[in-house]
Coordinates of C-alpha atoms in Angstrom, one line a residue:
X240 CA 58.3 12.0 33.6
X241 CA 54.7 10.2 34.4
X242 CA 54.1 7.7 32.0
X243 CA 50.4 7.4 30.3
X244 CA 48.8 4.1 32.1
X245 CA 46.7 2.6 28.6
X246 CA 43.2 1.7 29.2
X247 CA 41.7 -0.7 26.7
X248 CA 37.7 -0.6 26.5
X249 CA 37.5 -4.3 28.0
X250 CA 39.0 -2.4 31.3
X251 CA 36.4 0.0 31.1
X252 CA 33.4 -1.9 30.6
X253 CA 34.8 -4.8 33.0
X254 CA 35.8 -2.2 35.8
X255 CA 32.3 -2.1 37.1
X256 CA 31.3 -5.7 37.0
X257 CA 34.6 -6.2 39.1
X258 CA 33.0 -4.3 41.5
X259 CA 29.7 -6.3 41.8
X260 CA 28.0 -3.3 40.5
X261 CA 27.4 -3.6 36.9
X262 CA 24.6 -6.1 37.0
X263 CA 22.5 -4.6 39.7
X264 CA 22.7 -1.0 38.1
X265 CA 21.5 -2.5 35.0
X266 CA 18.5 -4.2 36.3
X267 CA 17.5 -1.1 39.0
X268 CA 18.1 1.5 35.6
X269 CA 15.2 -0.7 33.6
X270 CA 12.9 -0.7 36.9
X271 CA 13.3 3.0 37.4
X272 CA 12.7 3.9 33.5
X273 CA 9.5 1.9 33.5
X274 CA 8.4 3.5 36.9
X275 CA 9.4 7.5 35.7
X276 CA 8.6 7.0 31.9
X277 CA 5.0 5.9 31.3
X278 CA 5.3 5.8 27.5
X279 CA 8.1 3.6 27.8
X280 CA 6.0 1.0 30.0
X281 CA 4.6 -0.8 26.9
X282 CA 8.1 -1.5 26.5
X283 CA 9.8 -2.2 29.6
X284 CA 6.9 -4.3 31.0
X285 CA 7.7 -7.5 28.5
X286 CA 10.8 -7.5 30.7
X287 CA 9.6 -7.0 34.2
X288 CA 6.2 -8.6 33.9
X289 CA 4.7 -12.0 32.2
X290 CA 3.2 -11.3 28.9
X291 CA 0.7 -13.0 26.6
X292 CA -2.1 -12.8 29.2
X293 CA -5.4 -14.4 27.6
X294 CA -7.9 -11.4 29.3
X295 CA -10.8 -14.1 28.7
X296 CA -9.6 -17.1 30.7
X297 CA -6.7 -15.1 32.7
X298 CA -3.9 -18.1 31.5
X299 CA -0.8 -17.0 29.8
X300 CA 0.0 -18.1 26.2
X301 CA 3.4 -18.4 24.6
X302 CA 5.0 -15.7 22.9
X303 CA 8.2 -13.4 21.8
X304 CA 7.7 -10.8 24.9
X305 CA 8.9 -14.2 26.9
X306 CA 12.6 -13.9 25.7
X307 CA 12.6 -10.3 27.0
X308 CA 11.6 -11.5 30.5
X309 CA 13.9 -15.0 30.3
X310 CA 16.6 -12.0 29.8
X311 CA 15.9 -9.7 32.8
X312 CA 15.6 -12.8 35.1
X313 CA 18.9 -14.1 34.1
X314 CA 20.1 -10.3 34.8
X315 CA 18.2 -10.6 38.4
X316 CA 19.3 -14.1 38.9
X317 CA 23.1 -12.9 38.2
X318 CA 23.0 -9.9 40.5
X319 CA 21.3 -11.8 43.3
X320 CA 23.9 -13.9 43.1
X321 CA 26.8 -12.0 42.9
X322 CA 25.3 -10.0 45.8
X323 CA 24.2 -12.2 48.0
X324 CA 27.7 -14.2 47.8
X325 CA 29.8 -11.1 48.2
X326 CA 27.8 -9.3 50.9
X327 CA 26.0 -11.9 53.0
X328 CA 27.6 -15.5 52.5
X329 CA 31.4 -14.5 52.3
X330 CA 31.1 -12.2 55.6
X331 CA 29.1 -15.3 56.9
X332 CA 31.3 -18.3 56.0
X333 CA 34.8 -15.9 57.6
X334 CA 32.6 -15.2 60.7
X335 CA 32.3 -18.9 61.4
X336 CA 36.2 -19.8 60.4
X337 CA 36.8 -20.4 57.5
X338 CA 40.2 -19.3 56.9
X339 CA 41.0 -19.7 53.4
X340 CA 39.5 -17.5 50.8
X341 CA 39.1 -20.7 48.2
X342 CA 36.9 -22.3 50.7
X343 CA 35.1 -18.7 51.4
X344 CA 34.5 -18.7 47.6
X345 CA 33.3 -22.3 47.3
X346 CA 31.0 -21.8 50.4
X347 CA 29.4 -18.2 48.9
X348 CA 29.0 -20.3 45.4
X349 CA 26.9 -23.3 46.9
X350 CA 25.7 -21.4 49.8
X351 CA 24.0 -19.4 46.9
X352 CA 22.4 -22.8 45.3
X353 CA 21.0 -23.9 48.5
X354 CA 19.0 -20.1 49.1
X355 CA 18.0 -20.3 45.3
X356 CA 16.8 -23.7 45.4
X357 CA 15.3 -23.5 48.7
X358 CA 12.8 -21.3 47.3
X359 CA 12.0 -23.3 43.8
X360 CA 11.9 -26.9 45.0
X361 CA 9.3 -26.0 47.1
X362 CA 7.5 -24.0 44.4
X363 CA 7.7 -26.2 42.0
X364 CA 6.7 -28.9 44.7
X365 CA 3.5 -26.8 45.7
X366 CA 2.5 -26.7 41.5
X367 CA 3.2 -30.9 41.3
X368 CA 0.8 -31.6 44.4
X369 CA -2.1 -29.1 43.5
X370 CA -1.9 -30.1 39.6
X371 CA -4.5 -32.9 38.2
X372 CA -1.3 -35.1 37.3
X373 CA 0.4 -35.6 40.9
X374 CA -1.6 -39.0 41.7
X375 CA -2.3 -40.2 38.3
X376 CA 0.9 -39.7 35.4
X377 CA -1.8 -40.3 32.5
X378 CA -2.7 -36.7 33.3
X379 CA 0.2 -35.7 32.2
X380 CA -0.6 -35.8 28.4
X381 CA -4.3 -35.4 28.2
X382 CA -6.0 -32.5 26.5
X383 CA -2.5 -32.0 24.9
X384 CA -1.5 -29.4 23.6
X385 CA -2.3 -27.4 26.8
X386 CA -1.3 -24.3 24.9
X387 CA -2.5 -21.8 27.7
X388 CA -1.6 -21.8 31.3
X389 CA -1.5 -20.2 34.4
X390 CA 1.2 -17.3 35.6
X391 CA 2.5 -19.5 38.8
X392 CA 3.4 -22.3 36.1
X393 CA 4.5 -19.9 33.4
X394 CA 6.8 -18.1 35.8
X395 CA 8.4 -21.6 36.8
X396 CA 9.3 -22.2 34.1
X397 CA 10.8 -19.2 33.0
X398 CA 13.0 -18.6 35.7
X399 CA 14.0 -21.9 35.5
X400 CA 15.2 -21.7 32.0
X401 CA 17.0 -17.8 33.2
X402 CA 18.5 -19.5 36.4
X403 CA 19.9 -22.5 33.8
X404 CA 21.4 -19.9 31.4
X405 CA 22.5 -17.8 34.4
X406 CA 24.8 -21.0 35.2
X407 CA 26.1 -21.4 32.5
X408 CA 27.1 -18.1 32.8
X409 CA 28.7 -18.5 35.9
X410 CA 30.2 -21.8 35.6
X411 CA 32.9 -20.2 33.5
X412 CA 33.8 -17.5 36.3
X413 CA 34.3 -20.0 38.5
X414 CA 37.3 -22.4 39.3
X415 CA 37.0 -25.2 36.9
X416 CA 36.3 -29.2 38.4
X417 CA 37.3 -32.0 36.7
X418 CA 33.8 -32.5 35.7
X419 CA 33.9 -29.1 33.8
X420 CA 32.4 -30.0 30.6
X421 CA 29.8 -32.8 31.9
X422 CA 28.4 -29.7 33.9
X423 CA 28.1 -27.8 30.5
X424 CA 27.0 -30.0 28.7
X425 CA 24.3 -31.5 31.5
X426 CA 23.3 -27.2 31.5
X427 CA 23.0 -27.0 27.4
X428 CA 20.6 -30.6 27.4
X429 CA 18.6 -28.7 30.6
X430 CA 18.0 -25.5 28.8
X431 CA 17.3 -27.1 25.4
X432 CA 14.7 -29.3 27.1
X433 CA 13.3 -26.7 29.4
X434 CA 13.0 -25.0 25.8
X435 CA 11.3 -27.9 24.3
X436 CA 8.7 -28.7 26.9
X437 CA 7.8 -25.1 27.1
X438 CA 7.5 -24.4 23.3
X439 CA 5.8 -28.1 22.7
X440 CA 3.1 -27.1 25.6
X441 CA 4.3 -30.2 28.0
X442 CA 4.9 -27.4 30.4
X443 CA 3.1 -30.6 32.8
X444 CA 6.0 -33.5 32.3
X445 CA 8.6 -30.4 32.1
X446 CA 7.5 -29.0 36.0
X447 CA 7.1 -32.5 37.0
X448 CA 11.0 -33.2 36.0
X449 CA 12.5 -30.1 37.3
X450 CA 11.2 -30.9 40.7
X451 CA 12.7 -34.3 40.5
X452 CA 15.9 -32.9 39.5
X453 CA 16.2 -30.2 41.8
X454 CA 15.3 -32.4 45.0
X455 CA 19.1 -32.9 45.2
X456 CA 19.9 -29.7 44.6
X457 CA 19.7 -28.8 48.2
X458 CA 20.8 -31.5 49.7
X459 CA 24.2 -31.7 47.8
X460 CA 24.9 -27.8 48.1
X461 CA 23.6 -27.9 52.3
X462 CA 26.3 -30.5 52.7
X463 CA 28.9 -29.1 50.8
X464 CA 28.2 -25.8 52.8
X465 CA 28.9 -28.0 56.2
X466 CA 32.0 -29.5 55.2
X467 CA 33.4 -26.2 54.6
X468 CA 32.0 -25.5 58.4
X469 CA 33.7 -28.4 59.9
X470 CA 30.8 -30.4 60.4
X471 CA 32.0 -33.6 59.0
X472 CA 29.6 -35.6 60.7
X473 CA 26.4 -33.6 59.5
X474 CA 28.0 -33.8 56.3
X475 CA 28.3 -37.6 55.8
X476 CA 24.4 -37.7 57.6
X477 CA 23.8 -35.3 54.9
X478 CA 25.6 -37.4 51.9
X479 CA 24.0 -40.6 52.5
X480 CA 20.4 -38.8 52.7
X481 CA 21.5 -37.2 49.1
X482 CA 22.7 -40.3 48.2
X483 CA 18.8 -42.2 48.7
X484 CA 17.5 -38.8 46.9
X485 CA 19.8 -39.0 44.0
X486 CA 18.5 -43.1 43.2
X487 CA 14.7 -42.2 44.0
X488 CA 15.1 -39.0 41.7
X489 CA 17.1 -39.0 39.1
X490 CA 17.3 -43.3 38.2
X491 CA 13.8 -44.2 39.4
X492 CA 11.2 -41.6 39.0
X493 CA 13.0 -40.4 36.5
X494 CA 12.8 -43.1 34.6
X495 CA 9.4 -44.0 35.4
X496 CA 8.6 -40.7 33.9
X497 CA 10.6 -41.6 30.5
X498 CA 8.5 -45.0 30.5
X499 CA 5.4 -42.8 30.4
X500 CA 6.6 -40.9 26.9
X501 CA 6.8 -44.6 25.8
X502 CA 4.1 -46.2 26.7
X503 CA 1.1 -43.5 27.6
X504 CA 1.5 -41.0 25.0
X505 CA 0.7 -43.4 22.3
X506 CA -2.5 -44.4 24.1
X507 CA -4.0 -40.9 25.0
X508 CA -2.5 -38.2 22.5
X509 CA -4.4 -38.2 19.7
X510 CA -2.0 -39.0 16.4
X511 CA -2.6 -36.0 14.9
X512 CA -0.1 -32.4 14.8
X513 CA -1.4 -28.8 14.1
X514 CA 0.7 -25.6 13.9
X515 CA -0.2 -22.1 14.8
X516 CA -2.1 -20.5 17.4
X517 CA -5.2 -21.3 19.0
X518 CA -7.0 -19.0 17.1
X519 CA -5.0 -20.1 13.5
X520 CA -4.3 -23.7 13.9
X521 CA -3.2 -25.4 11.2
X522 CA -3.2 -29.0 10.1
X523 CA -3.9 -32.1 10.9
X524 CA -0.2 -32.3 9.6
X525 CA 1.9 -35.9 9.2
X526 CA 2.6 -37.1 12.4
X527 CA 5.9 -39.4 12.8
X528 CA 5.4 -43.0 13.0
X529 CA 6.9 -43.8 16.6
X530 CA 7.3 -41.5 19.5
X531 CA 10.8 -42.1 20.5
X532 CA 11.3 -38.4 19.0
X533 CA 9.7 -38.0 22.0
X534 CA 11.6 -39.9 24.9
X535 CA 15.4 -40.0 23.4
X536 CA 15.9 -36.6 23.9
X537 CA 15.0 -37.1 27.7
X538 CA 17.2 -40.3 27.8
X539 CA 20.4 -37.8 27.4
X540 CA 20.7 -36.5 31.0
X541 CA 20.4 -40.1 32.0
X542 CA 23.8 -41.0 30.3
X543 CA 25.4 -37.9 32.3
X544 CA 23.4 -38.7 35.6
X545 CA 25.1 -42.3 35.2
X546 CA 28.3 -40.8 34.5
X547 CA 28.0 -39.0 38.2
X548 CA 26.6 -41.6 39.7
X549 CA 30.1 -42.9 39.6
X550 CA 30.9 -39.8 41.1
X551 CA 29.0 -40.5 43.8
X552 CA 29.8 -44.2 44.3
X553 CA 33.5 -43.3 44.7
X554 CA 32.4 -41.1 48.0
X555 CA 30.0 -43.5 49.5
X556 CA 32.8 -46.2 49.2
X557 CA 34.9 -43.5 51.1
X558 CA 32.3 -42.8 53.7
X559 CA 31.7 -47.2 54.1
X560 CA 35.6 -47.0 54.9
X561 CA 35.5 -44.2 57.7
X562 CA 36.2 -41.2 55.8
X563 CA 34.5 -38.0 55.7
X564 CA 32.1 -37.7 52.6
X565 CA 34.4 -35.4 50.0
X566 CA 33.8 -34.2 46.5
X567 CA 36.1 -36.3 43.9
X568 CA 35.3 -33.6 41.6
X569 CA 37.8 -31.4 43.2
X570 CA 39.1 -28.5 41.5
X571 CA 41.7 -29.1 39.1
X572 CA 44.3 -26.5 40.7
X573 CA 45.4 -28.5 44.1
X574 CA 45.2 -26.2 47.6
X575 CA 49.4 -25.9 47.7
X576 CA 49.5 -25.0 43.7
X577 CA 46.7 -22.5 45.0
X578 CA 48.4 -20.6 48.1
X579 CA 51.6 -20.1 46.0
X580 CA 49.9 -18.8 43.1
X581 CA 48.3 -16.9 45.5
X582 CA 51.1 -15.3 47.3
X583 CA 52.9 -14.4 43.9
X584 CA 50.0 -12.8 42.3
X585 CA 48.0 -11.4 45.1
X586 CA 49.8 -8.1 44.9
X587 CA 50.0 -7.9 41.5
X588 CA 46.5 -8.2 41.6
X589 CA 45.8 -5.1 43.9
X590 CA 48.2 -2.8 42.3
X591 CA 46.2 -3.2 39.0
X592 CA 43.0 -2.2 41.0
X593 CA 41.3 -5.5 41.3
X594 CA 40.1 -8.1 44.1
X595 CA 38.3 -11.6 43.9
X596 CA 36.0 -9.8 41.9
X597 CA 38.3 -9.7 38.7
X598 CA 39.9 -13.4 39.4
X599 CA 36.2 -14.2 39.5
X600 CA 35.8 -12.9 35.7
X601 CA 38.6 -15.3 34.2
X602 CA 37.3 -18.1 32.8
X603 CA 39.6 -21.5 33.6
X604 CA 41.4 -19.9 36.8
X605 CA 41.0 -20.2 40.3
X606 CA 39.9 -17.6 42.5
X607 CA 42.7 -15.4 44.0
X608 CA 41.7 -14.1 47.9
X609 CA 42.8 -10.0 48.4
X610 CA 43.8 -11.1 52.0
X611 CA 47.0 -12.4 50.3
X612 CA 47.3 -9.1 48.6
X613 CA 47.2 -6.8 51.4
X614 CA 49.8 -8.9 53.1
X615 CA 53.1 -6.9 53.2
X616 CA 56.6 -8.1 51.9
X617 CA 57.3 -8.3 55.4
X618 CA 54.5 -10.9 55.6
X619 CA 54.8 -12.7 52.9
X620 CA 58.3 -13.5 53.2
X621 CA 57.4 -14.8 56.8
X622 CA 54.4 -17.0 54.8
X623 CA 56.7 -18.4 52.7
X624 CA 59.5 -19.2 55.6
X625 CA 56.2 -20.9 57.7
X626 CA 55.5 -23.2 54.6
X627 CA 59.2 -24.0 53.8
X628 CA 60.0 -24.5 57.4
X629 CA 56.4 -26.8 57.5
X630 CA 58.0 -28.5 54.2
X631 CA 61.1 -28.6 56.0

């Protein structure tokens, strides 16, 4: 007698994003209704396309149609992602050799950085050098409150903040580091300020940071990618140009910037507040007697970039004694806790219907490979002989 298999609705709704497949039909079912359904373009445009446009001056002003497009960018963001890992990146990273499905996993998940940031350094490079504040940093509060401006800067910024929410996201489908909750912590300060900078209409000082922060951002990811490749060497080139980036960045200009809230916003904001919009403003209102309401609240990712710093210190000490440039945030799970986990669950896995996809989805646990699954009894008692016999 066949035995009724339950199906809670978690399965159901999870089944498709296991695939890869519930993301991307979200976003293409919203392009499609705003394409087939005119009346519902009104609508469905807040969330493909920038809203708030000023038709006078053709600069975009802050509004609530800005959440809807913050969401459908984190959806883009995520499906992007999870395809461009799964379909491009894996196949690429087991075409060049890399055996084990971890290190596939870990190369698809910073492969994925380097393409996304490879795009926005650059674009957010490009806004810094054309804008009236890349020579001078005094131009980066006058005629505050710039309450209006452009679409390049206004989509920056926006897919900035989606691509931070999107990894928070995503940093709880993925194998957790040691450095688990500095990295959610470091994401909750980014978004709040990203937030901040936007709503407070120092959209300037807010581009100008992201770009300093994200300069690393390629360079860490790049060399990550080449240690999974074998290239050692390249890596440890790689490291100690990340290294200079990382002090120039992140605990010079950085700071320079921070200096700036202190001692230039006194001298060219004018002490006086207003609330509204440009066409209501209200006030003057009471201002507060010292602006380090101002500057503290970017002084907060400094006490977490200091805390990786060390981090990074511990590797470059490694590299200065002849070995290879490796991440001392390693993943909690170690790589022979890993294979046997992976050779006892691996078919369990399978027979329930799921691949990587599903390991993918559980927050706190590593990443289990379906080539361990599809291995026969046959073959994985001859795995297991191998590694007792190498033990042996």
């Amino acid at each position: 007698m066949a035995t009724a298999v339950k199906t809670s609705p978690r399965t159901v709704i999870s089944r498709p994003l296991n695939h890869g497949i519930g993301l991307p039909l979200l976003a293409v079912a919203l392009l499609l209704i705003h394409i087939s359904i005119p009346q519902a373009a009104p609508y469905t445009s807040k969330f493909l396309l920038l809203s708030h446009r000023q038709p006078s001056t053709g600069l975009y002003s802050i509004g609530h149609g800005d959440v809807c497009f913050v969401l459908f960018k984190v959806l883009t963001l995520a499906s992007l992602r999870e395809g461009c890992m799964k379909y491009l990146l894996a196949p690429f990273a087991r075409a060049m050799g890399v055996s084990k499905e971890r290190k596939v996993i870990r190369f698809s998940e910073q492969g994925w950085i380097l393409m996304y940031y490879s795009v926005f350094w650059p674009l957010g490079m490009l806004i810094w050098t054309k804008s009236s504040h890349f020579s001078d940093m005094d131009q980066l509060w006058t005629d505050w409150p710039q309450r209006d401006v452009d679409g390049l800067m206004k989509f920056y910024i926006l897919t900035q903040l989606a691509c931070w929410i999107q990894q928070v996201i995503s940093v709880n489908f993925e194998a957790r580091r040691k450095d688990y909750w500095l990295i959610v912590v470091h994401h909750f300060i980014t978004i709040t300020l990203i937030l901040v900078s936007y709503v407070y209409h120092h959209t300037r000082v807010g581009s100008l940071i992201l770009v300093m922060m994200d300069a690393i951002e390629i360079l860490f990811p790049f060399a990550k990618c080449l240690r999974y490749l074998g290239h050692t060497t390249l890596c440890d080139v790689l490291f100690c140009l990340f290294f200079i980036t990382w002090i120039l960045s992140r605990h010079v200009l950085y700071l320079m910037t921070c200096w700036s809230v202190y001692s230039d916003v006194p001298r060219i904001i004018e002490q006086s507040c207003f609330m509204g919009s440009a066409d209501d403003l209200h006030g003057p209102l009471p201002v507060p007697d010292d602006w380090w309401h101002l500057i503290e609240p970017w002084l907060y990712p400094n006490v977490l970039m200091m805390l990786w710093f060390g981090f990074i210190c511990k590797v470059a000490i490694g590299v200065l004694d002849g070995r290879a440039a490796d991440d001392v945030r390693s993943d909690d799970e170690s790589d022979e806790e890993y294979q046997r986990t992976e050779l006892e669950e691996g078919s369990k896995s399978f027979a329930n219907g799921s691949g990587w996809q599903k390991s993918q989805l559980q927050p706190g646990r590593s990443v289990r490979c379906n080539g361990a699954a599809q291995i026969g009894n046959g073959g994985k008692k001859e795995l297991t002989a191998r590694s007792m016999a190498k033990k042996g």
